[in-house]
Amino acid sequence: MKKMGLLLLALSLPTHAVTVSVTDKQGNALSNAVVWMMAKVPTAISSDVHYEMGQKNRTFQPHILAVPAGANVDFPNFDNILHHVYSFSETKPFELKLYRDKPHAPIQFEHAGIVELGCNIHDWMLGYIVVVDGPYFGITDASGQVELNIPDGQYQMKVWHEQFADLNQPETLAWRTFQNTDSVSLSIKQDLVHKLESMADEFDEYE
């Protein structure tokens, strides 16, 4: 009962917007970085939010999806060809064998961590699901910014990017108090790895 009371208290607290700006070591805006806040006060996660990682034009859309731990994710196939989605990631290994349309049931991502996705038929297809601890998260836009709505309190901020050399090691900032804070700037400490982009084959065997 005490834990449930803390969860309800956290949900009832007023929130304020915090704009987070992320740059690389050279000061360039870093887009598509996942930013999230871990709160010291337990926070509940809504089970009503719908998450989707689709396949369209033989790519994962979105390329990067952030979800809270415990979330259910659907994998609809919007193409007119078959896909075979899988992940060998320790956070959530799974496999959706050759299918059209949408699998009957979503996949639940119980634990926080990074899930790298692939397709057994189309080797160039690559996507990521970043499973975070808590409901305060987002992905930076082209200007390297993301807005998070959080209650006042103590938080540990984390950031992840697909160009990290170790994909399982997000950068972590020290615990700090956020109280009516309007903006936060952070610079990634590590070098980013530039990855080669794969080209799609024109011939598709599984149509």
PDB file of C-alpha atoms in Angstrom, residues 5-202:
ATOM      1  CA  GLY A   5       0.533   5.625  -2.366  1.00  0.00           C
ATOM      2  CA  LEU A   6       3.868   6.907  -3.677  1.00  0.00           C
ATOM      3  CA  LEU A   7       2.844   6.093  -7.234  1.00  0.00           C
ATOM      4  CA  LEU A   8      -0.446   7.947  -6.910  1.00  0.00           C
ATOM      5  CA  LEU A   9       1.334  10.901  -5.295  1.00  0.00           C
ATOM      6  CA  ALA A  10       3.801  11.113  -8.174  1.00  0.00           C
ATOM      7  CA  LEU A  11       0.989  11.086 -10.728  1.00  0.00           C
ATOM      8  CA  SER A  12      -0.850  13.903  -8.960  1.00  0.00           C
ATOM      9  CA  LEU A  13       2.148  16.279  -8.825  1.00  0.00           C
ATOM     10  CA  PRO A  14       2.088  19.281 -11.194  1.00  0.00           C
ATOM     11  CA  THR A  15       4.624  19.146 -14.025  1.00  0.00           C
ATOM     12  CA  HIS A  16       6.691  21.729 -15.841  1.00  0.00           C
ATOM     13  CA  ALA A  17       8.467  21.626 -19.194  1.00  0.00           C
ATOM     14  CA  VAL A  18      12.233  21.192 -19.317  1.00  0.00           C
ATOM     15  CA  THR A  19      13.976  21.680 -22.660  1.00  0.00           C
ATOM     16  CA  VAL A  20      17.054  19.477 -22.995  1.00  0.00           C
ATOM     17  CA  SER A  21      19.672  20.381 -25.614  1.00  0.00           C
ATOM     18  CA  VAL A  22      22.168  17.674 -26.596  1.00  0.00           C
ATOM     19  CA  THR A  23      25.411  18.263 -28.516  1.00  0.00           C
ATOM     20  CA  ASP A  24      28.401  16.139 -29.493  1.00  0.00           C
ATOM     21  CA  LYS A  25      31.967  16.816 -28.322  1.00  0.00           C
ATOM     22  CA  GLN A  26      32.413  19.400 -31.079  1.00  0.00           C
ATOM     23  CA  GLY A  27      29.310  21.314 -30.021  1.00  0.00           C
ATOM     24  CA  ASN A  28      27.131  20.171 -32.923  1.00  0.00           C
ATOM     25  CA  ALA A  29      23.437  19.531 -32.252  1.00  0.00           C
ATOM     26  CA  LEU A  30      22.780  15.804 -31.855  1.00  0.00           C
ATOM     27  CA  SER A  31      19.493  14.607 -33.301  1.00  0.00           C
ATOM     28  CA  ASN A  32      17.819  11.249 -32.596  1.00  0.00           C
ATOM     29  CA  ALA A  33      19.314  11.041 -29.111  1.00  0.00           C
ATOM     30  CA  VAL A  34      17.054   9.365 -26.541  1.00  0.00           C
ATOM     31  CA  VAL A  35      16.896  11.352 -23.290  1.00  0.00           C
ATOM     32  CA  TRP A  36      15.169  10.170 -20.137  1.00  0.00           C
ATOM     33  CA  MET A  37      14.868  11.037 -16.461  1.00  0.00           C
ATOM     34  CA  MET A  38      15.022   8.502 -13.641  1.00  0.00           C
ATOM     35  CA  ALA A  39      13.163   9.806 -10.597  1.00  0.00           C
ATOM     36  CA  LYS A  40      13.947   9.010  -6.974  1.00  0.00           C
ATOM     37  CA  VAL A  41      10.219   9.072  -6.245  1.00  0.00           C
ATOM     38  CA  PRO A  42       8.526   6.034  -7.880  1.00  0.00           C
ATOM     39  CA  THR A  43       6.383   6.953 -10.873  1.00  0.00           C
ATOM     40  CA  ALA A  44       3.573   4.988 -12.454  1.00  0.00           C
ATOM     41  CA  ILE A  45       3.468   4.188 -16.168  1.00  0.00           C
ATOM     42  CA  SER A  46       0.213   4.312 -18.103  1.00  0.00           C
ATOM     43  CA  SER A  47      -0.753   1.036 -19.771  1.00  0.00           C
ATOM     44  CA  ASP A  48      -3.104   2.827 -22.188  1.00  0.00           C
ATOM     45  CA  VAL A  49      -0.432   4.297 -24.458  1.00  0.00           C
ATOM     46  CA  HIS A  50      -0.059   2.468 -27.782  1.00  0.00           C
ATOM     47  CA  TYR A  51       3.437   1.852 -29.183  1.00  0.00           C
ATOM     48  CA  GLU A  52       4.244   0.741 -32.716  1.00  0.00           C
ATOM     49  CA  MET A  53       7.396  -0.232 -34.577  1.00  0.00           C
ATOM     50  CA  GLY A  54       6.276  -0.633 -38.172  1.00  0.00           C
ATOM     51  CA  GLN A  55       7.960  -1.842 -41.318  1.00  0.00           C
ATOM     52  CA  LYS A  56       7.414   0.395 -44.333  1.00  0.00           C
ATOM     53  CA  ASN A  57       9.391   0.699 -47.561  1.00  0.00           C
ATOM     54  CA  ARG A  58      11.616  -2.062 -46.170  1.00  0.00           C
ATOM     55  CA  THR A  59      12.752   0.017 -43.218  1.00  0.00           C
ATOM     56  CA  PHE A  60      11.784   0.191 -39.556  1.00  0.00           C
ATOM     57  CA  GLN A  61       9.558   3.180 -38.878  1.00  0.00           C
ATOM     58  CA  PRO A  62      10.352   4.839 -36.604  1.00  0.00           C
ATOM     59  CA  HIS A  63      14.035   4.009 -36.826  1.00  0.00           C
ATOM     60  CA  ILE A  64      14.327   4.609 -33.069  1.00  0.00           C
ATOM     61  CA  LEU A  65      11.469   4.065 -30.617  1.00  0.00           C
ATOM     62  CA  ALA A  66      11.611   4.922 -26.911  1.00  0.00           C
ATOM     63  CA  VAL A  67       9.208   3.134 -24.549  1.00  0.00           C
ATOM     64  CA  PRO A  68       8.909   2.692 -20.768  1.00  0.00           C
ATOM     65  CA  ALA A  69       9.733  -0.681 -19.190  1.00  0.00           C
ATOM     66  CA  GLY A  70       6.662  -2.899 -19.287  1.00  0.00           C
ATOM     67  CA  ALA A  71       5.358  -1.415 -22.543  1.00  0.00           C
ATOM     68  CA  ASN A  72       3.687  -3.490 -25.245  1.00  0.00           C
ATOM     69  CA  VAL A  73       4.806  -2.825 -28.827  1.00  0.00           C
ATOM     70  CA  ASP A  74       3.049  -3.875 -32.042  1.00  0.00           C
ATOM     71  CA  PHE A  75       5.045  -4.614 -35.199  1.00  0.00           C
ATOM     72  CA  PRO A  76       2.704  -3.921 -38.147  1.00  0.00           C
ATOM     73  CA  ASN A  77       3.966  -4.706 -41.644  1.00  0.00           C
ATOM     74  CA  PHE A  78       2.820  -1.938 -44.011  1.00  0.00           C
ATOM     75  CA  ASP A  79       4.669  -3.404 -46.994  1.00  0.00           C
ATOM     76  CA  ASN A  80       3.186  -5.804 -49.526  1.00  0.00           C
ATOM     77  CA  ILE A  81       6.048  -8.225 -48.897  1.00  0.00           C
ATOM     78  CA  LEU A  82       6.902 -10.498 -45.971  1.00  0.00           C
ATOM     79  CA  HIS A  83       9.167  -9.478 -43.094  1.00  0.00           C
ATOM     80  CA  HIS A  84      10.865 -11.580 -40.415  1.00  0.00           C
ATOM     81  CA  VAL A  85      11.638  -9.355 -37.414  1.00  0.00           C
ATOM     82  CA  TYR A  86      14.039 -10.477 -34.692  1.00  0.00           C
ATOM     83  CA  SER A  87      16.338  -9.317 -31.916  1.00  0.00           C
ATOM     84  CA  PHE A  88      19.240 -11.104 -30.254  1.00  0.00           C
ATOM     85  CA  SER A  89      19.637  -8.311 -27.674  1.00  0.00           C
ATOM     86  CA  GLU A  90      19.984  -9.437 -24.066  1.00  0.00           C
ATOM     87  CA  THR A  91      17.325  -6.926 -22.999  1.00  0.00           C
ATOM     88  CA  LYS A  92      14.647  -8.693 -25.067  1.00  0.00           C
ATOM     89  CA  PRO A  93      15.433 -11.523 -27.477  1.00  0.00           C
ATOM     90  CA  PHE A  94      12.444 -12.408 -29.684  1.00  0.00           C
ATOM     91  CA  GLU A  95      11.460 -13.464 -33.185  1.00  0.00           C
ATOM     92  CA  LEU A  96       8.455 -12.742 -35.391  1.00  0.00           C
ATOM     93  CA  LYS A  97       8.710 -15.182 -38.283  1.00  0.00           C
ATOM     94  CA  LEU A  98       7.639 -14.370 -41.832  1.00  0.00           C
ATOM     95  CA  TYR A  99       4.384 -12.415 -41.700  1.00  0.00           C
ATOM     96  CA  ARG A 100       2.168  -9.874 -43.415  1.00  0.00           C
ATOM     97  CA  ASP A 101      -0.056  -7.233 -41.819  1.00  0.00           C
ATOM     98  CA  LYS A 102       0.376  -7.503 -38.024  1.00  0.00           C
ATOM     99  CA  PRO A 103       1.197 -10.307 -35.560  1.00  0.00           C
ATOM    100  CA  HIS A 104      -1.729 -11.359 -33.383  1.00  0.00           C
ATOM    101  CA  ALA A 105      -0.176 -10.109 -30.145  1.00  0.00           C
ATOM    102  CA  PRO A 106       2.250  -7.305 -29.258  1.00  0.00           C
ATOM    103  CA  ILE A 107       5.664  -7.927 -27.722  1.00  0.00           C
ATOM    104  CA  GLN A 108       6.139  -6.827 -24.111  1.00  0.00           C
ATOM    105  CA  PHE A 109       9.440  -5.203 -23.142  1.00  0.00           C
ATOM    106  CA  GLU A 110       9.712  -5.879 -19.427  1.00  0.00           C
ATOM    107  CA  HIS A 111      13.235  -4.653 -18.711  1.00  0.00           C
ATOM    108  CA  ALA A 112      15.102  -1.411 -19.346  1.00  0.00           C
ATOM    109  CA  GLY A 113      17.868  -1.575 -21.942  1.00  0.00           C
ATOM    110  CA  ILE A 114      18.630  -1.354 -25.634  1.00  0.00           C
ATOM    111  CA  VAL A 115      16.976  -3.666 -28.156  1.00  0.00           C
ATOM    112  CA  GLU A 116      18.549  -3.814 -31.614  1.00  0.00           C
ATOM    113  CA  LEU A 117      16.176  -5.012 -34.347  1.00  0.00           C
ATOM    114  CA  GLY A 118      16.833  -6.703 -37.654  1.00  0.00           C
ATOM    115  CA  CYS A 119      15.003  -8.522 -40.434  1.00  0.00           C
ATOM    116  CA  ASN A 120      16.099 -12.000 -41.489  1.00  0.00           C
ATOM    117  CA  ILE A 121      15.023 -11.303 -45.069  1.00  0.00           C
ATOM    118  CA  HIS A 122      16.340  -7.764 -45.511  1.00  0.00           C
ATOM    119  CA  ASP A 123      19.819  -7.468 -44.012  1.00  0.00           C
ATOM    120  CA  TRP A 124      19.963  -3.672 -44.313  1.00  0.00           C
ATOM    121  CA  MET A 125      16.935  -3.164 -42.069  1.00  0.00           C
ATOM    122  CA  LEU A 126      18.019  -1.896 -38.655  1.00  0.00           C
ATOM    123  CA  GLY A 127      16.043  -0.330 -35.865  1.00  0.00           C
ATOM    124  CA  TYR A 128      16.257   0.269 -32.117  1.00  0.00           C
ATOM    125  CA  ILE A 129      13.863   0.158 -29.202  1.00  0.00           C
ATOM    126  CA  VAL A 130      15.200   1.991 -26.144  1.00  0.00           C
ATOM    127  CA  VAL A 131      13.395   0.746 -23.025  1.00  0.00           C
ATOM    128  CA  VAL A 132      13.704   3.276 -20.216  1.00  0.00           C
ATOM    129  CA  ASP A 133      13.039   3.372 -16.461  1.00  0.00           C
ATOM    130  CA  GLY A 134      10.084   5.695 -16.004  1.00  0.00           C
ATOM    131  CA  PRO A 135       7.627   7.820 -17.985  1.00  0.00           C
ATOM    132  CA  TYR A 136       9.803  10.906 -18.607  1.00  0.00           C
ATOM    133  CA  PHE A 137      11.580  10.438 -21.936  1.00  0.00           C
ATOM    134  CA  GLY A 138      11.837  11.720 -25.489  1.00  0.00           C
ATOM    135  CA  ILE A 139      13.995  11.894 -28.630  1.00  0.00           C
ATOM    136  CA  THR A 140      15.865  14.991 -29.761  1.00  0.00           C
ATOM    137  CA  ASP A 141      14.795  16.721 -32.964  1.00  0.00           C
ATOM    138  CA  ALA A 142      16.973  18.092 -35.794  1.00  0.00           C
ATOM    139  CA  SER A 143      18.091  20.943 -33.525  1.00  0.00           C
ATOM    140  CA  GLY A 144      19.221  18.494 -30.826  1.00  0.00           C
ATOM    141  CA  GLN A 145      16.401  19.424 -28.469  1.00  0.00           C
ATOM    142  CA  VAL A 146      13.642  17.561 -26.673  1.00  0.00           C
ATOM    143  CA  GLU A 147      11.048  18.816 -24.192  1.00  0.00           C
ATOM    144  CA  LEU A 148      10.228  16.718 -21.140  1.00  0.00           C
ATOM    145  CA  ASN A 149       7.366  17.401 -18.736  1.00  0.00           C
ATOM    146  CA  ILE A 150       8.370  16.429 -15.201  1.00  0.00           C
ATOM    147  CA  PRO A 151       7.321  17.211 -11.628  1.00  0.00           C
ATOM    148  CA  ASP A 152       9.783  19.024  -9.388  1.00  0.00           C
ATOM    149  CA  GLY A 153      12.177  16.605  -7.749  1.00  0.00           C
ATOM    150  CA  GLN A 154      15.491  14.775  -7.970  1.00  0.00           C
ATOM    151  CA  TYR A 155      16.359  13.048 -11.222  1.00  0.00           C
ATOM    152  CA  GLN A 156      19.219  11.282 -12.929  1.00  0.00           C
ATOM    153  CA  MET A 157      19.333  12.151 -16.616  1.00  0.00           C
ATOM    154  CA  LYS A 158      20.481   9.593 -19.175  1.00  0.00           C
ATOM    155  CA  VAL A 159      21.130   9.894 -22.900  1.00  0.00           C
ATOM    156  CA  TRP A 160      21.653   7.277 -25.620  1.00  0.00           C
ATOM    157  CA  HIS A 161      22.559   7.491 -29.280  1.00  0.00           C
ATOM    158  CA  GLU A 162      22.890   4.826 -31.950  1.00  0.00           C
ATOM    159  CA  GLN A 163      26.425   6.027 -32.741  1.00  0.00           C
ATOM    160  CA  PHE A 164      27.741   5.147 -29.279  1.00  0.00           C
ATOM    161  CA  ALA A 165      30.574   2.635 -29.575  1.00  0.00           C
ATOM    162  CA  ASP A 166      28.957   0.563 -26.807  1.00  0.00           C
ATOM    163  CA  LEU A 167      25.224   0.633 -27.474  1.00  0.00           C
ATOM    164  CA  ASN A 168      24.475  -0.799 -24.038  1.00  0.00           C
ATOM    165  CA  GLN A 169      26.139   2.079 -22.178  1.00  0.00           C
ATOM    166  CA  PRO A 170      24.084   5.299 -22.143  1.00  0.00           C
ATOM    167  CA  GLU A 171      25.752   8.372 -20.716  1.00  0.00           C
ATOM    168  CA  THR A 172      24.561   9.209 -17.210  1.00  0.00           C
ATOM    169  CA  LEU A 173      24.530  12.553 -15.432  1.00  0.00           C
ATOM    170  CA  ALA A 174      24.716  12.938 -11.685  1.00  0.00           C
ATOM    171  CA  TRP A 175      21.537  13.201  -9.629  1.00  0.00           C
ATOM    172  CA  ARG A 176      20.289  16.777  -9.482  1.00  0.00           C
ATOM    173  CA  THR A 177      17.233  18.674  -8.325  1.00  0.00           C
ATOM    174  CA  PHE A 178      14.891  20.005 -10.991  1.00  0.00           C
ATOM    175  CA  GLN A 179      12.624  22.766  -9.746  1.00  0.00           C
ATOM    176  CA  ASN A 180      11.052  25.122 -12.261  1.00  0.00           C
ATOM    177  CA  THR A 181      14.048  24.480 -14.509  1.00  0.00           C
ATOM    178  CA  ASP A 182      13.423  25.743 -18.035  1.00  0.00           C
ATOM    179  CA  SER A 183      16.408  24.326 -19.915  1.00  0.00           C
ATOM    180  CA  VAL A 184      19.364  21.977 -19.573  1.00  0.00           C
ATOM    181  CA  SER A 185      22.340  21.599 -21.918  1.00  0.00           C
ATOM    182  CA  LEU A 186      24.522  18.535 -22.050  1.00  0.00           C
ATOM    183  CA  SER A 187      27.464  17.563 -24.217  1.00  0.00           C
ATOM    184  CA  ILE A 188      28.202  13.946 -25.063  1.00  0.00           C
ATOM    185  CA  LYS A 189      31.607  12.974 -23.661  1.00  0.00           C
ATOM    186  CA  GLN A 190      32.387  10.039 -25.930  1.00  0.00           C
ATOM    187  CA  ASP A 191      33.285   9.980 -29.604  1.00  0.00           C
ATOM    188  CA  LEU A 192      30.545   8.928 -31.975  1.00  0.00           C
ATOM    189  CA  VAL A 193      31.039   6.052 -34.400  1.00  0.00           C
ATOM    190  CA  HIS A 194      29.963   6.775 -37.964  1.00  0.00           C
ATOM    191  CA  LYS A 195      28.135   3.744 -39.297  1.00  0.00           C
ATOM    192  CA  LEU A 196      27.880   2.713 -42.918  1.00  0.00           C
ATOM    193  CA  GLU A 197      24.414   2.856 -44.426  1.00  0.00           C
ATOM    194  CA  SER A 198      23.308  -0.365 -46.089  1.00  0.00           C
ATOM    195  CA  MET A 199      21.631  -0.309 -49.466  1.00  0.00           C
ATOM    196  CA  ALA A 200      18.424  -2.196 -50.157  1.00  0.00           C
ATOM    197  CA  ASP A 201      18.482  -4.926 -52.784  1.00  0.00           C
ATOM    198  CA  GLU A 202      16.185  -4.326 -55.737  1.00  0.00           C
TER     199      GLU A 202
END
